[in-house]
XYZ file of C-alpha atoms in Angstrom:
385
model
C 0.073 -0.049 0.059
C 1.275 3.602 -0.785
C 0.673 6.140 2.061
C 1.095 9.839 1.966
C 2.145 11.863 5.139
C 1.191 15.505 4.692
C 3.231 18.095 6.535
C 4.039 21.690 7.151
C 6.367 23.192 4.422
C 9.706 23.231 5.494
C 9.912 19.977 7.485
C 9.510 17.319 4.882
C 13.031 16.140 5.609
C 12.230 15.478 9.099
C 9.164 13.542 8.183
C 11.090 11.460 5.687
C 13.720 10.705 8.299
C 11.540 9.583 10.950
C 9.580 7.305 8.456
C 12.768 5.605 7.396
C 13.465 5.084 11.352
C 10.042 3.472 11.572
C 11.083 1.127 8.736
C 8.718 2.547 6.097
C 9.529 1.660 2.566
C 10.280 3.703 -0.584
C 10.224 6.986 1.275
C 10.104 9.984 -1.002
C 9.770 13.630 0.076
C 7.894 16.156 -1.981
C 6.642 19.700 -1.370
C 4.379 19.486 1.624
C 4.079 15.656 1.808
C 6.066 12.360 2.076
C 5.094 9.312 0.274
C 5.977 5.748 1.757
C 4.876 2.294 1.475
C 4.307 -0.799 3.713
C 1.555 -2.927 5.209
C -1.038 -2.374 7.982
C 1.819 -2.571 10.621
C 3.641 0.393 8.830
C 0.443 2.450 8.807
C -0.023 1.919 12.510
C 3.556 2.340 13.347
C 3.671 5.711 11.406
C 0.343 7.016 12.944
C 1.474 6.292 16.412
C 5.003 7.466 15.910
C 5.072 10.369 13.687
C 5.973 13.537 15.598
C 6.034 15.916 12.604
C 3.340 14.957 9.993
C -0.079 16.589 9.927
C -2.020 13.436 8.893
C -1.486 9.980 7.140
C -3.657 8.857 4.063
C -3.772 6.193 1.626
C -2.780 7.451 -1.610
C -5.263 6.015 -4.103
C -3.889 7.683 -7.175
C -2.225 10.665 -8.864
C -3.176 11.617 -12.561
C -3.638 14.953 -14.602
C -7.239 16.140 -15.229
C -8.212 19.344 -17.154
C -11.947 18.502 -17.436
C -14.750 16.913 -15.483
C -14.770 13.885 -17.904
C -11.008 13.215 -17.203
C -11.549 13.630 -13.422
C -14.446 11.256 -13.656
C -12.628 8.633 -15.592
C -9.474 8.942 -13.537
C -11.315 8.324 -10.390
C -13.430 5.577 -11.654
C -10.227 3.656 -12.885
C -8.901 3.267 -9.274
C -9.538 0.153 -7.199
C -11.892 1.481 -4.734
C -13.321 -1.823 -3.804
C -9.898 -2.774 -2.389
C -10.497 -0.418 0.410
C -14.178 0.541 0.511
C -16.683 -1.910 1.768
C -20.521 -1.792 0.608
C -21.518 -0.250 3.910
C -18.711 2.135 4.360
C -19.117 5.887 4.535
C -17.068 7.866 2.048
C -17.628 11.596 2.099
C -15.301 13.731 -0.104
C -13.474 16.957 0.690
C -10.585 18.698 -0.957
C -9.044 21.906 -2.413
C -7.974 23.126 -5.912
C -5.341 25.512 -6.713
C -4.160 26.892 -10.087
C -6.134 24.426 -12.091
C -8.820 24.378 -14.861
C -11.056 22.471 -12.384
C -11.398 25.348 -9.933
C -14.927 24.600 -8.308
C -14.318 22.532 -5.324
C -18.145 21.528 -4.763
C -18.315 20.395 -8.585
C -15.130 18.332 -8.182
C -16.608 16.755 -4.965
C -19.711 15.705 -6.712
C -17.928 14.221 -9.795
C -15.582 12.206 -7.466
C -18.343 10.993 -5.473
C -20.178 9.885 -8.465
C -17.246 8.152 -10.050
C -16.418 6.122 -6.867
C -20.192 5.208 -6.598
C -20.173 3.892 -10.247
C -17.069 1.801 -9.523
C -18.480 0.336 -6.363
C -21.779 -0.408 -8.232
C -20.120 -2.641 -10.721
C -18.125 -4.408 -8.027
C -20.859 -4.867 -5.321
C -23.760 -5.074 -7.766
C -25.732 -2.618 -5.740
C -27.681 0.463 -6.883
C -27.528 2.457 -3.542
C -24.942 2.633 -0.765
C -26.355 3.324 2.726
C -22.908 4.590 4.004
C -23.720 3.425 7.529
C -20.424 1.548 8.194
C -16.847 2.968 9.243
C -15.742 6.350 8.075
C -13.345 6.503 5.122
C -13.065 10.236 4.250
C -11.730 10.835 0.813
C -9.412 13.854 0.345
C -8.455 15.299 -3.116
C -5.957 17.939 -3.985
C -5.894 19.447 -7.552
C -2.712 21.550 -8.034
C -1.734 22.644 -11.468
C -4.199 20.301 -12.946
C -2.642 17.401 -11.205
C -5.138 15.376 -9.087
C -4.223 13.603 -5.998
C -6.807 11.482 -4.328
C -6.339 9.874 -0.930
C -8.359 8.130 1.897
C -7.639 9.739 5.337
C -6.464 7.294 8.042
C -5.980 9.773 10.973
C -9.441 11.155 11.715
C -8.282 14.221 13.902
C -5.046 15.701 12.638
C -1.767 14.107 14.009
C -1.114 17.308 15.976
C -3.864 16.215 18.286
C -1.951 14.275 20.915
C -4.676 14.327 23.410
C -2.899 16.384 26.184
C -3.961 19.834 25.207
C -7.598 20.182 25.433
C -7.116 24.009 26.308
C -4.434 26.296 25.497
C -3.040 29.769 25.986
C -3.434 32.464 23.524
C -1.665 31.888 20.017
C -0.320 28.404 20.737
C 2.203 26.830 18.673
C 1.007 23.503 16.947
C 2.403 20.387 18.508
C 3.842 19.132 15.327
C 5.756 22.281 14.688
C 7.002 22.360 18.214
C 8.238 18.728 17.926
C 10.050 19.794 14.816
C 11.719 22.936 16.518
C 13.064 20.750 19.387
C 14.403 18.286 16.815
C 16.078 20.840 14.753
C 17.855 22.076 18.078
C 19.440 18.478 18.394
C 17.951 18.008 21.659
C 19.637 15.214 23.483
C 17.829 12.316 25.529
C 19.576 13.639 28.736
C 19.270 17.375 27.631
C 18.004 20.398 29.563
C 15.116 22.364 27.617
C 14.187 25.872 28.476
C 11.286 27.865 27.104
C 11.020 31.375 28.532
C 7.694 32.107 26.756
C 6.165 28.619 27.556
C 2.600 29.555 27.344
C 0.609 26.106 27.550
C 3.889 24.088 27.554
C 3.789 22.548 24.208
C 7.445 23.014 23.360
C 8.345 21.500 26.886
C 6.045 18.568 26.289
C 7.172 17.716 22.974
C 10.761 18.203 23.977
C 10.316 15.644 26.762
C 8.335 12.935 24.668
C 11.216 13.227 22.006
C 13.857 12.904 24.456
C 12.324 10.113 26.210
C 11.210 8.172 23.026
C 7.435 8.539 23.965
C 5.280 7.895 20.780
C 3.169 10.972 20.224
C -0.049 8.901 19.241
C -0.214 6.611 22.173
C -2.859 8.911 23.938
C -5.443 8.811 20.956
C -7.159 6.798 18.556
C -7.080 6.770 14.769
C -10.021 6.433 12.318
C -8.147 3.539 10.666
C -8.473 1.505 13.823
C -12.176 1.204 13.130
C -12.099 -0.228 9.666
C -11.544 -3.820 10.155
C -11.436 -6.299 13.073
C -8.727 -8.113 11.419
C -6.321 -5.102 11.965
C -7.095 -4.731 15.558
C -4.224 -7.124 16.632
C -1.810 -5.203 14.357
C -2.732 -1.842 16.177
C -2.371 -3.580 19.621
C 1.082 -4.922 18.771
C 2.195 -1.595 17.263
C 1.145 0.168 20.490
C 2.990 -2.329 22.667
C 6.215 -2.012 20.428
C 6.025 1.831 20.848
C 5.514 1.699 24.671
C 8.588 -0.737 24.874
C 10.816 1.820 23.249
C 10.204 4.470 25.932
C 13.152 5.621 28.215
C 11.707 7.643 30.884
C 15.009 7.526 32.841
C 16.997 9.416 30.079
C 18.027 12.174 32.423
C 16.069 14.832 30.485
C 14.585 17.922 32.253
C 12.695 20.961 31.154
C 11.637 24.320 32.573
C 9.302 26.849 31.270
C 8.842 30.618 32.267
C 5.967 33.038 31.600
C 4.478 36.284 32.938
C 0.973 34.950 32.945
C 0.277 32.646 36.038
C -2.707 31.000 34.115
C -0.196 29.981 31.425
C 1.990 28.400 34.057
C -0.786 26.644 35.520
C -1.807 25.368 32.066
C 1.660 24.297 31.222
C 1.778 22.063 34.317
C -1.692 20.572 33.835
C -0.857 19.675 30.156
C 2.319 18.078 31.276
C 0.416 16.043 33.693
C -1.965 15.066 30.743
C 0.944 14.060 28.685
C 2.369 11.841 31.532
C 5.684 13.964 31.727
C 5.071 16.157 34.677
C 7.892 14.528 36.700
C 10.408 16.159 34.245
C 8.943 19.615 33.533
C 8.725 22.794 35.860
C 6.918 25.895 34.895
C 7.575 29.273 36.852
C 6.574 32.899 36.794
C 9.381 34.878 35.307
C 10.064 37.779 32.965
C 12.476 37.392 30.096
C 14.543 40.222 31.822
C 15.214 37.743 34.679
C 16.489 34.831 32.345
C 19.828 33.620 33.422
C 22.021 30.811 31.858
C 22.093 28.420 34.961
C 23.973 25.255 34.740
C 26.681 23.911 32.405
C 24.401 23.431 29.442
C 20.907 24.198 28.124
C 18.917 24.129 24.930
C 16.460 27.287 24.752
C 13.640 27.003 22.251
C 10.834 29.444 22.195
C 7.967 30.886 20.113
C 7.825 34.714 21.627
C 4.690 36.725 21.036
C 4.383 38.093 17.426
C 3.537 41.824 16.966
C 0.532 42.516 14.677
C -0.777 45.929 15.645
C 1.687 49.005 16.127
C 1.773 48.725 19.740
C 2.324 45.028 19.634
C 4.981 45.482 17.225
C 6.746 47.855 19.625
C 6.215 45.299 22.490
C 7.655 42.551 20.303
C 10.680 44.486 19.298
C 11.266 45.185 23.008
C 11.222 41.472 23.764
C 13.744 40.650 21.010
C 16.048 43.351 22.209
C 15.838 41.983 25.825
C 16.325 38.511 24.392
C 19.509 39.502 22.646
C 20.923 40.591 26.057
C 20.099 37.726 27.968
C 20.822 35.067 25.410
C 24.502 35.290 25.412
C 26.829 32.972 23.482
C 28.139 30.565 26.113
C 29.758 27.093 25.845
C 27.104 24.380 26.238
C 24.118 26.526 25.282
C 22.104 26.799 22.183
C 19.003 29.033 21.430
C 16.271 28.674 18.822
C 13.727 31.414 18.054
C 10.786 31.164 15.868
C 9.338 34.428 14.598
C 7.786 36.200 11.473
C 9.852 39.394 12.103
C 12.085 39.901 8.949
C 14.361 42.305 10.985
C 14.752 40.000 13.956
C 18.479 39.658 13.857
C 18.881 43.467 13.766
C 16.852 43.942 16.674
C 18.353 40.874 18.550
C 21.670 42.176 17.800
C 23.356 39.205 16.342
C 23.314 37.191 13.072
C 22.069 33.609 13.459
C 24.269 30.774 12.998
C 21.633 29.057 11.049
C 18.151 30.006 9.939
C 15.344 27.828 8.355
C 12.011 28.922 6.746
C 9.040 27.468 8.385
C 5.327 28.114 8.763
C 3.490 28.620 11.964
C -0.177 27.887 10.665
C -0.426 30.402 7.831
C 2.213 32.810 9.130
C 5.625 32.478 7.195
C 8.446 32.514 9.934
C 12.138 31.854 10.162
C 13.650 29.641 12.832
C 16.764 31.370 14.082
C 19.308 29.198 15.603
C 22.346 30.270 17.818
C 24.812 27.807 19.050
C 28.357 29.110 18.319
C 30.520 30.941 21.026
C 33.695 33.023 20.403
C 36.955 31.080 20.411
C 38.220 32.627 23.439
C 35.313 31.423 25.429
C 35.843 27.849 24.296
C 36.791 25.288 27.013
C 36.367 21.484 27.343
C 33.496 20.173 25.350
C 30.700 18.489 27.314
C 31.162 14.675 27.088
C 29.296 13.159 24.614
C 28.313 16.368 22.790
C 29.856 17.100 19.396
C 30.567 20.721 18.658
C 28.415 22.320 15.939
């Protein structure tokens, strides 16, 4: 079976890397998605274990279509009976961009009709009740190229189950996981978020460091499809659980000026089952200090939208430049849409990467170098960057 993991632009490489680590076959990264192959066990393993993908689907087909007739025939030619039973529900959703077939409702109707015609010939039925398990069909038409998939996730994969509520402007769990991965967080690392909000970066850092599969606390729509696959999902959950290392030595601390955010971060850490390695405290960025021999700072500071907010955001960036000082054993990662961030912060980043926080185009600025005269003995087991 061919699967498709959709993801935020800029992290396709991370998704491809983790799918290879999960033993998926034929992994191929494209813009905004990664294709891979495998049996039911790989689908379950990827669903439970992917930190960075937005959702996983069965890729039924890719083909060009510039007319409704081409769309109809292309959809009808696909082996829908291999996945859809005679009782299954199969609503259609999708999008179209820069294509001749620009009307999404019309495309939905054509796709639905084509699938029904295919199933009629196979099941010899004139009408389908659609009272069985949900198989949501998702299509994407981009520059006249149609991709049609069956969603296996249900709720997006960023829905880990630990964040029923969040502070203002939260960072998505999948993006937070990508940021701490890009920071090369060690299993025994010390993570700090001085703008912790609801604690997402801290929690994603903890689960990454300790090898806790992000999907263990939730269910997936593919689990409802067939009783014969239930042992597969059970085995993959047990496999993921066996890979945890909760004694890795990891620790994390978050700071925020909002007492409600601090309480929420601690509550979410409890829901995620990592409360024993996460602390959260009331503290202003001006009071940040590099305490200890090493630390990894990752943060999503407030973004300025209105004029007064922009002034406040600039003040925060300048303050961060003062307190985030180059120091042996310490690294810093800041995600922001501010194009002049480096000028306000006061130093050029050692590395920067274009990412999207929702629909906001951002840069992830990374600082990890220190001046030659400040260098001392390297921390055991840590390679210099």
